[in-house]
CSV table of C-alpha atoms in Angstrom, one decimal:
chain,number,residue,atom,x,y,z
B,1,MET,CA,-11.4,136.7,-73.3
B,2,LEU,CA,-8.9,138.9,-71.7
B,3,SER,CA,-9.7,142.6,-71.6
B,4,ARG,CA,-7.5,145.1,-73.3
B,5,LYS,CA,-6.2,146.5,-70.1
B,6,THR,CA,-5.4,142.9,-68.8
B,7,LYS,CA,-3.4,142.2,-72.0
B,8,HIS,CA,-1.7,145.5,-71.7
B,9,THR,CA,-0.7,144.6,-68.1
B,10,LEU,CA,0.6,141.1,-69.1
B,11,LEU,CA,2.5,142.5,-72.0
B,12,LYS,CA,4.3,145.1,-69.4
B,13,ILE,CA,5.0,142.4,-67.0
B,14,ILE,CA,6.5,140.2,-69.9
B,15,SER,CA,8.6,143.2,-71.1
B,16,MET,CA,9.9,143.9,-67.5
B,17,PHE,CA,10.8,140.0,-67.3
B,18,SER,CA,12.7,140.4,-70.5
B,19,VAL,CA,14.4,143.6,-69.2
B,20,VAL,CA,15.8,141.8,-66.1
B,21,ARG,CA,16.5,138.7,-68.0
B,22,GLY,CA,14.4,136.8,-65.5
B,23,TYR,CA,15.6,133.5,-67.0
B,24,ASN,CA,19.2,134.1,-65.8
B,25,ILE,CA,18.5,134.9,-62.2
B,26,PRO,CA,17.3,131.3,-61.2
B,27,VAL,CA,20.5,129.7,-62.8
B,28,ILE,CA,22.7,132.2,-60.8
B,29,ALA,CA,20.8,131.4,-57.6
B,30,LEU,CA,21.1,127.7,-58.2
B,31,ALA,CA,24.8,128.2,-58.8
B,32,GLN,CA,25.2,130.1,-55.5
B,33,TYR,CA,23.4,127.2,-53.7
B,34,LEU,CA,25.6,124.3,-55.3
B,35,SER,CA,28.7,126.3,-54.6
B,36,ALA,CA,27.8,126.6,-51.0
B,37,ILE,CA,27.0,122.8,-50.6
B,38,PHE,CA,29.9,121.4,-52.9
B,39,ILE,CA,32.8,123.9,-52.8
B,40,LEU,CA,32.3,126.4,-49.9
B,41,ALA,CA,30.7,124.6,-47.0
B,42,PRO,CA,31.4,120.7,-47.7
B,43,GLU,CA,31.7,119.9,-44.2
B,44,LYS,CA,27.9,121.1,-43.6
B,45,ARG,CA,24.8,118.8,-44.5
B,46,ALA,CA,23.5,119.9,-47.7
B,47,LEU,CA,20.0,120.1,-45.8
B,48,ASP,CA,21.5,122.6,-43.3
B,49,VAL,CA,22.8,124.8,-46.2
B,50,LEU,CA,19.4,124.9,-47.8
B,51,LEU,CA,17.5,125.8,-44.7
B,52,ASP,CA,20.2,128.6,-43.6
B,53,PHE,CA,17.9,131.7,-43.6
B,54,ASN,CA,20.9,134.2,-44.0
B,55,LEU,CA,22.2,132.3,-46.9
B,56,PHE,CA,18.6,132.4,-48.5
B,57,ILE,CA,18.7,136.1,-47.9
B,58,ILE,CA,22.1,136.6,-49.6
B,59,VAL,CA,21.0,134.5,-52.7
B,60,LEU,CA,17.6,136.5,-52.8
B,61,VAL,CA,19.5,139.8,-52.4
B,62,SER,CA,22.0,138.8,-55.1
B,63,GLY,CA,19.3,137.8,-57.5
B,64,LEU,CA,17.5,141.4,-56.9
B,65,THR,CA,20.8,143.1,-57.4
B,66,ILE,CA,21.4,141.4,-60.6
B,67,ALA,CA,18.0,142.3,-61.7
B,68,SER,CA,18.3,146.0,-60.9
B,69,GLY,CA,21.8,145.8,-62.9
B,70,TYR,CA,20.0,144.7,-65.8
B,71,ILE,CA,17.5,147.3,-65.7
B,72,ILE,CA,20.0,150.0,-65.4
B,73,ASN,CA,22.1,148.6,-68.2
B,74,ASN,CA,19.0,148.4,-70.1
B,75,PHE,CA,18.2,152.1,-69.5
B,76,TYR,CA,21.7,153.1,-70.8
B,77,ASP,CA,21.7,150.7,-73.8
B,78,SER,CA,18.4,151.5,-75.1
B,79,LYS,CA,19.7,153.3,-78.3
B,80,LYS,CA,22.3,150.6,-78.8
B,81,ASP,CA,19.9,147.8,-78.5
B,82,LEU,CA,17.6,149.2,-81.2
B,83,ILE,CA,20.4,148.3,-83.8
B,84,ASN,CA,21.9,145.2,-82.1
B,85,ARG,CA,18.6,143.5,-80.7
B,86,PRO,CA,15.8,145.2,-82.5
B,87,ASN,CA,13.1,142.4,-81.5
B,88,LYS,CA,14.1,142.3,-77.8
B,89,SER,CA,14.3,146.1,-78.0
B,90,GLN,CA,10.7,146.3,-79.2
B,91,LEU,CA,9.4,144.1,-76.3
B,92,ASP,CA,11.8,146.0,-73.7
B,93,ARG,CA,10.4,149.4,-74.8
B,94,LEU,CA,6.8,148.6,-73.8
B,95,VAL,CA,8.1,149.6,-70.2
B,96,SER,CA,8.9,153.2,-70.4
B,97,GLN,CA,12.2,154.6,-69.4
B,98,LYS,CA,10.7,156.2,-66.3
B,99,THR,CA,9.0,153.1,-65.1
B,100,LYS,CA,12.4,151.3,-65.4
B,101,LEU,CA,14.1,153.8,-63.1
B,102,GLN,CA,11.3,153.6,-60.5
B,103,VAL,CA,11.6,149.7,-60.5
B,104,TYR,CA,15.5,150.1,-60.3
B,105,PHE,CA,15.3,152.5,-57.3
B,106,THR,CA,12.7,150.3,-55.6
B,107,VAL,CA,14.5,147.0,-56.1
B,108,ASN,CA,17.6,148.6,-54.7
B,109,PHE,CA,15.7,150.0,-51.5
B,110,ILE,CA,14.4,146.4,-51.1
B,111,VAL,CA,18.1,145.1,-51.4
B,112,PHE,CA,19.2,147.4,-48.6
B,113,LEU,CA,16.4,146.3,-46.2
B,114,LEU,CA,16.9,142.6,-46.8
B,115,ALA,CA,20.7,142.8,-46.5
B,116,PHE,CA,20.5,144.3,-43.1
B,117,LEU,CA,18.7,141.3,-42.0
B,118,VAL,CA,21.9,139.3,-42.5
B,119,SER,CA,24.7,142.0,-41.4
B,120,PHE,CA,26.0,145.4,-42.0
B,121,ARG,CA,29.0,143.7,-43.9
B,122,ALA,CA,26.1,142.5,-46.3
B,123,VAL,CA,24.9,146.1,-46.8
B,124,LEU,CA,28.3,147.3,-47.3
B,125,PHE,CA,28.9,144.5,-49.9
B,126,PHE,CA,25.8,145.1,-51.8
B,127,SER,CA,25.9,148.9,-51.8
B,128,VAL,CA,29.3,148.5,-53.6
B,129,TYR,CA,28.0,146.0,-56.0
B,130,ILE,CA,25.1,148.2,-57.0
B,131,PHE,CA,27.4,151.2,-57.3
B,132,LEU,CA,29.8,149.2,-59.6
B,133,ILE,CA,26.9,148.0,-61.8
B,134,TRP,CA,25.7,151.6,-62.1
B,135,PHE,CA,29.1,152.8,-62.9
B,136,TYR,CA,29.9,150.2,-65.4
B,137,SER,CA,26.4,150.8,-67.2
B,138,HIS,CA,27.0,154.6,-67.2
B,139,LYS,CA,30.7,155.0,-67.9
B,140,LEU,CA,33.0,151.9,-68.0
B,141,LYS,CA,31.4,149.7,-70.5
B,142,LYS,CA,32.3,152.3,-73.2
B,143,ILE,CA,36.0,152.1,-72.3
B,144,THR,CA,38.3,149.6,-74.2
B,145,ILE,CA,39.1,146.5,-72.3
B,146,VAL,CA,38.1,147.9,-69.0
B,147,GLY,CA,34.3,147.4,-69.9
B,148,ASN,CA,35.1,143.8,-70.7
B,149,LEU,CA,37.0,143.2,-67.6
B,150,THR,CA,34.4,145.0,-65.3
B,151,ALA,CA,31.5,143.0,-66.7
B,152,SER,CA,33.3,139.7,-66.1
B,153,PHE,CA,34.2,140.7,-62.6
B,154,LEU,CA,30.6,141.8,-62.0
B,155,ALA,CA,29.3,138.5,-63.3
B,156,VAL,CA,31.5,136.4,-60.8
B,157,LEU,CA,31.0,138.9,-57.9
B,158,PRO,CA,27.7,137.1,-56.4
B,159,PHE,CA,29.7,134.1,-55.7
B,160,PHE,CA,32.1,136.2,-53.5
B,161,ALA,CA,29.0,137.3,-51.4
B,162,ILE,CA,28.7,133.5,-50.5
B,163,LEU,CA,32.5,133.2,-50.0
B,164,LEU,CA,32.3,136.2,-47.5
B,165,TYR,CA,29.5,134.6,-45.5
B,166,TYR,CA,31.1,131.2,-45.1
B,167,LYS,CA,34.9,132.8,-44.9
B,168,ASN,CA,36.3,129.7,-46.4
B,169,LEU,CA,39.3,130.6,-48.5
B,170,TYR,CA,40.1,127.4,-50.2
B,171,PRO,CA,42.7,127.8,-53.0
B,172,GLN,CA,40.4,125.7,-55.4
B,173,ILE,CA,37.6,128.2,-55.1
B,174,PHE,CA,39.8,130.9,-56.8
B,175,ALA,CA,40.7,128.3,-59.5
B,176,HIS,CA,37.0,127.8,-60.1
B,177,ALA,CA,36.3,131.6,-60.2
B,178,THR,CA,39.3,132.2,-62.5
B,179,PHE,CA,37.9,129.6,-65.0
B,180,LEU,CA,34.4,131.1,-64.8
B,181,PHE,CA,36.0,134.6,-65.0
B,182,LEU,CA,37.7,133.8,-68.3
B,183,LEU,CA,34.6,132.1,-69.9
B,184,ILE,CA,32.5,135.1,-69.1
B,185,LEU,CA,35.4,137.4,-70.3
B,186,ILE,CA,35.6,135.4,-73.8
B,187,ARG,CA,31.7,135.5,-73.9
B,188,GLU,CA,32.1,139.5,-73.4
B,189,MET,CA,34.4,139.7,-76.3
B,190,ILE,CA,32.3,137.6,-78.5
B,191,LYS,CA,29.3,140.1,-77.7
B,192,ASP,CA,31.6,142.9,-78.9
B,193,LEU,CA,31.9,141.2,-82.4
B,194,GLU,CA,28.3,140.4,-82.4
B,195,ASN,CA,27.3,143.8,-81.5
B,196,ILE,CA,29.8,145.8,-83.6
B,197,LYS,CA,27.2,147.8,-85.7
B,198,GLY,CA,25.6,149.2,-82.5
B,199,ASP,CA,28.9,149.9,-80.9
B,200,ILE,CA,30.0,152.1,-83.8
B,201,ALA,CA,26.9,153.9,-83.8
B,202,ASN,CA,27.0,154.8,-80.2
B,203,ASP,CA,30.7,155.5,-79.8
B,204,TYR,CA,31.5,152.4,-77.7
B,205,GLN,CA,35.4,152.2,-77.7
B,206,THR,CA,35.4,148.2,-77.9
B,207,ILE,CA,38.5,146.2,-79.2
B,208,PRO,CA,36.9,145.3,-82.5
B,209,VAL,CA,35.8,148.9,-83.1
B,210,LEU,CA,39.2,150.3,-82.5
B,211,PHE,CA,41.5,147.5,-83.6
B,212,GLY,CA,39.4,145.3,-86.0
B,213,GLU,CA,37.9,141.8,-85.8
B,214,ALA,CA,41.2,139.9,-86.5
B,215,PHE,CA,42.9,141.4,-83.5
B,216,SER,CA,39.8,140.8,-81.2
B,217,LYS,CA,40.0,137.1,-82.4
B,218,LYS,CA,43.7,137.0,-81.5
B,219,ILE,CA,42.8,138.1,-77.9
B,220,ILE,CA,39.9,135.7,-77.6
B,221,THR,CA,42.4,132.8,-78.7
B,222,LEU,CA,44.8,133.9,-76.1
B,223,LEU,CA,42.3,134.1,-73.5
B,224,THR,CA,40.8,130.8,-74.4
B,225,VAL,CA,44.1,129.0,-74.4
B,226,SER,CA,44.7,130.5,-71.0
B,227,THR,CA,41.8,128.4,-69.5
B,228,ILE,CA,44.2,125.6,-69.5
B,229,ILE,CA,45.9,127.0,-66.5
B,230,PRO,CA,42.9,126.8,-63.9
B,231,ILE,CA,41.7,123.6,-65.7
B,232,TYR,CA,45.1,122.0,-65.0
B,233,TYR,CA,44.9,123.1,-61.2
B,234,LEU,CA,41.3,122.0,-60.9
B,235,VAL,CA,41.9,118.6,-62.5
B,236,GLU,CA,45.7,117.7,-61.4
B,237,VAL,CA,46.2,119.6,-58.2
B,238,PHE,CA,42.8,120.1,-56.4
B,239,GLU,CA,40.1,117.5,-55.5
B,240,VAL,CA,36.9,118.0,-57.8
B,241,GLY,CA,35.7,114.6,-57.6
B,242,TYR,CA,33.8,113.6,-61.1
B,243,MET,CA,33.7,117.3,-62.1
B,244,ASP,CA,37.2,116.7,-64.0
B,245,ILE,CA,34.8,115.1,-66.7
B,246,TYR,CA,33.3,118.6,-67.2
B,247,PHE,CA,36.7,120.2,-67.4
B,248,TYR,CA,38.0,117.7,-70.1
B,249,VAL,CA,34.8,117.9,-72.1
B,250,SER,CA,35.2,121.8,-71.6
B,251,MET,CA,38.7,121.6,-73.2
B,252,ILE,CA,37.4,119.6,-76.3
B,253,ILE,CA,34.5,122.1,-76.8
B,254,LEU,CA,36.9,125.3,-76.4
B,255,ILE,CA,39.1,123.8,-79.3
B,256,PHE,CA,36.0,123.3,-81.5
B,257,PHE,CA,35.1,126.9,-80.5
B,258,LEU,CA,38.5,128.4,-81.5
B,259,GLN,CA,38.2,126.5,-84.9
B,260,LYS,CA,34.7,128.0,-85.5
B,261,LEU,CA,35.9,131.6,-84.2
B,262,TRP,CA,38.5,131.9,-87.1
B,263,LYS,CA,35.9,131.0,-89.7
B,264,SER,CA,33.2,133.4,-88.2
B,265,ASN,CA,32.5,136.8,-89.7
B,266,THR,CA,28.8,137.4,-89.4
B,267,LYS,CA,26.5,138.2,-86.6
B,268,PRO,CA,24.8,134.8,-86.7
B,269,ASP,CA,28.3,133.0,-86.6
B,270,TYR,CA,29.0,135.1,-83.4
B,271,LEU,CA,25.7,134.5,-81.9
B,272,LYS,CA,26.6,130.7,-82.1
B,273,LEU,CA,29.9,131.1,-80.5
B,274,HIS,CA,28.1,133.0,-77.7
B,275,ASN,CA,25.7,130.2,-77.2
B,276,ILE,CA,28.4,127.8,-76.9
B,277,LEU,CA,30.2,129.7,-74.1
B,278,LYS,CA,26.7,130.2,-72.4
B,279,PHE,CA,26.1,126.4,-72.7
B,280,LEU,CA,29.6,125.8,-70.8
B,281,VAL,CA,28.9,128.3,-68.1
B,282,VAL,CA,25.3,126.9,-67.4
B,283,SER,CA,26.4,123.4,-67.5
B,284,GLY,CA,29.2,124.2,-65.4
B,285,VAL,CA,26.6,125.2,-62.9
B,286,PHE,CA,24.9,121.8,-62.9
B,287,CYS,CA,28.2,119.9,-63.1
B,288,ILE,CA,29.2,121.3,-59.6
B,289,VAL,CA,27.0,118.4,-58.4
B,290,LEU,CA,29.7,116.1,-59.7
B,291,ILE,CA,32.3,117.2,-57.1
B,292,ASN,CA,30.4,115.0,-54.4
B,293,PRO,CA,27.4,113.1,-56.0
B,294,SER,CA,26.8,111.2,-52.7
B,295,VAL,CA,25.5,114.3,-51.1
B,296,LEU,CA,22.5,113.9,-53.2
B,297,ILE,CA,22.0,110.4,-52.3
B,298,HIS,CA,22.3,111.1,-48.6
B,299,GLY,CA,20.0,114.1,-49.2
B,300,LYS,CA,17.4,111.7,-50.8
B,301,LYS,CA,17.6,109.4,-47.8
B,302,ILE,CA,17.0,112.1,-45.4
B,303,VAL,CA,13.9,113.3,-47.3
B,304,GLU,CA,12.6,109.7,-47.5
B,305,THR,CA,13.1,109.5,-43.6
B,306,ILE,CA,11.1,112.6,-43.0
B,307,VAL,CA,8.4,111.5,-45.3
B,308,HIS,CA,8.2,108.2,-43.7
């Protein structure tokens, strides 16, 4: 049997894992590596990319920065989350606000130290990233539209860390980034519909709060339709290999998403829409492999050669 003290410690660890949304960070790290292998450095061997120490540090620092961002966001949103996410909020509150701040500053200090191992430019990039996350959590997220745009931009920013590292400005990279940005922006606006009660109670000036749910749905519809533009370029203009299958399926799912959007009017309905968008984002990460599946075959051959 576990002692009371051990149980309490385990609960605090689980609580902190919930605060930093530890389940999201490995997906982002995987997305960065797959982007490096298949989009940003296609001329390099996959194994060389995987064994690149500087890239590993950038991915690690990105994960730590995102974790610290979730902590400071949770710190400022504690009252709002009591209304919008009561169950998660109860778990998160097992760690005190003071402890959250201590972990936040400790993680950011580690980020600075690790970024110096790569370059001063990396230190500058992540310093700006940390500041923007704090400024968003403290001020910007309460401002109409600005909060949504900033949250979406910050979610895409880790991929620009990889972009700066490889210094490859392929136009298809921006098409991929635009599609991802639009999906995340739509998801942020769905979250506003989902969390409208907490936003009203805490004076968050979101679109549904100021202009109503119908107007918010019109904006979401416009943004969803606009995803056709990056999809067109990625499928018809640029070379994305078999990943075009993902974009065609995404279009079908987004049509279904719009139909469901206009029938939705409760928090569970909006949560389902949120999960549809989350599925598209996460599946898009794994589907990056479809750009050039032969890389995996070659990688398997290399591993077999090393083993034998």
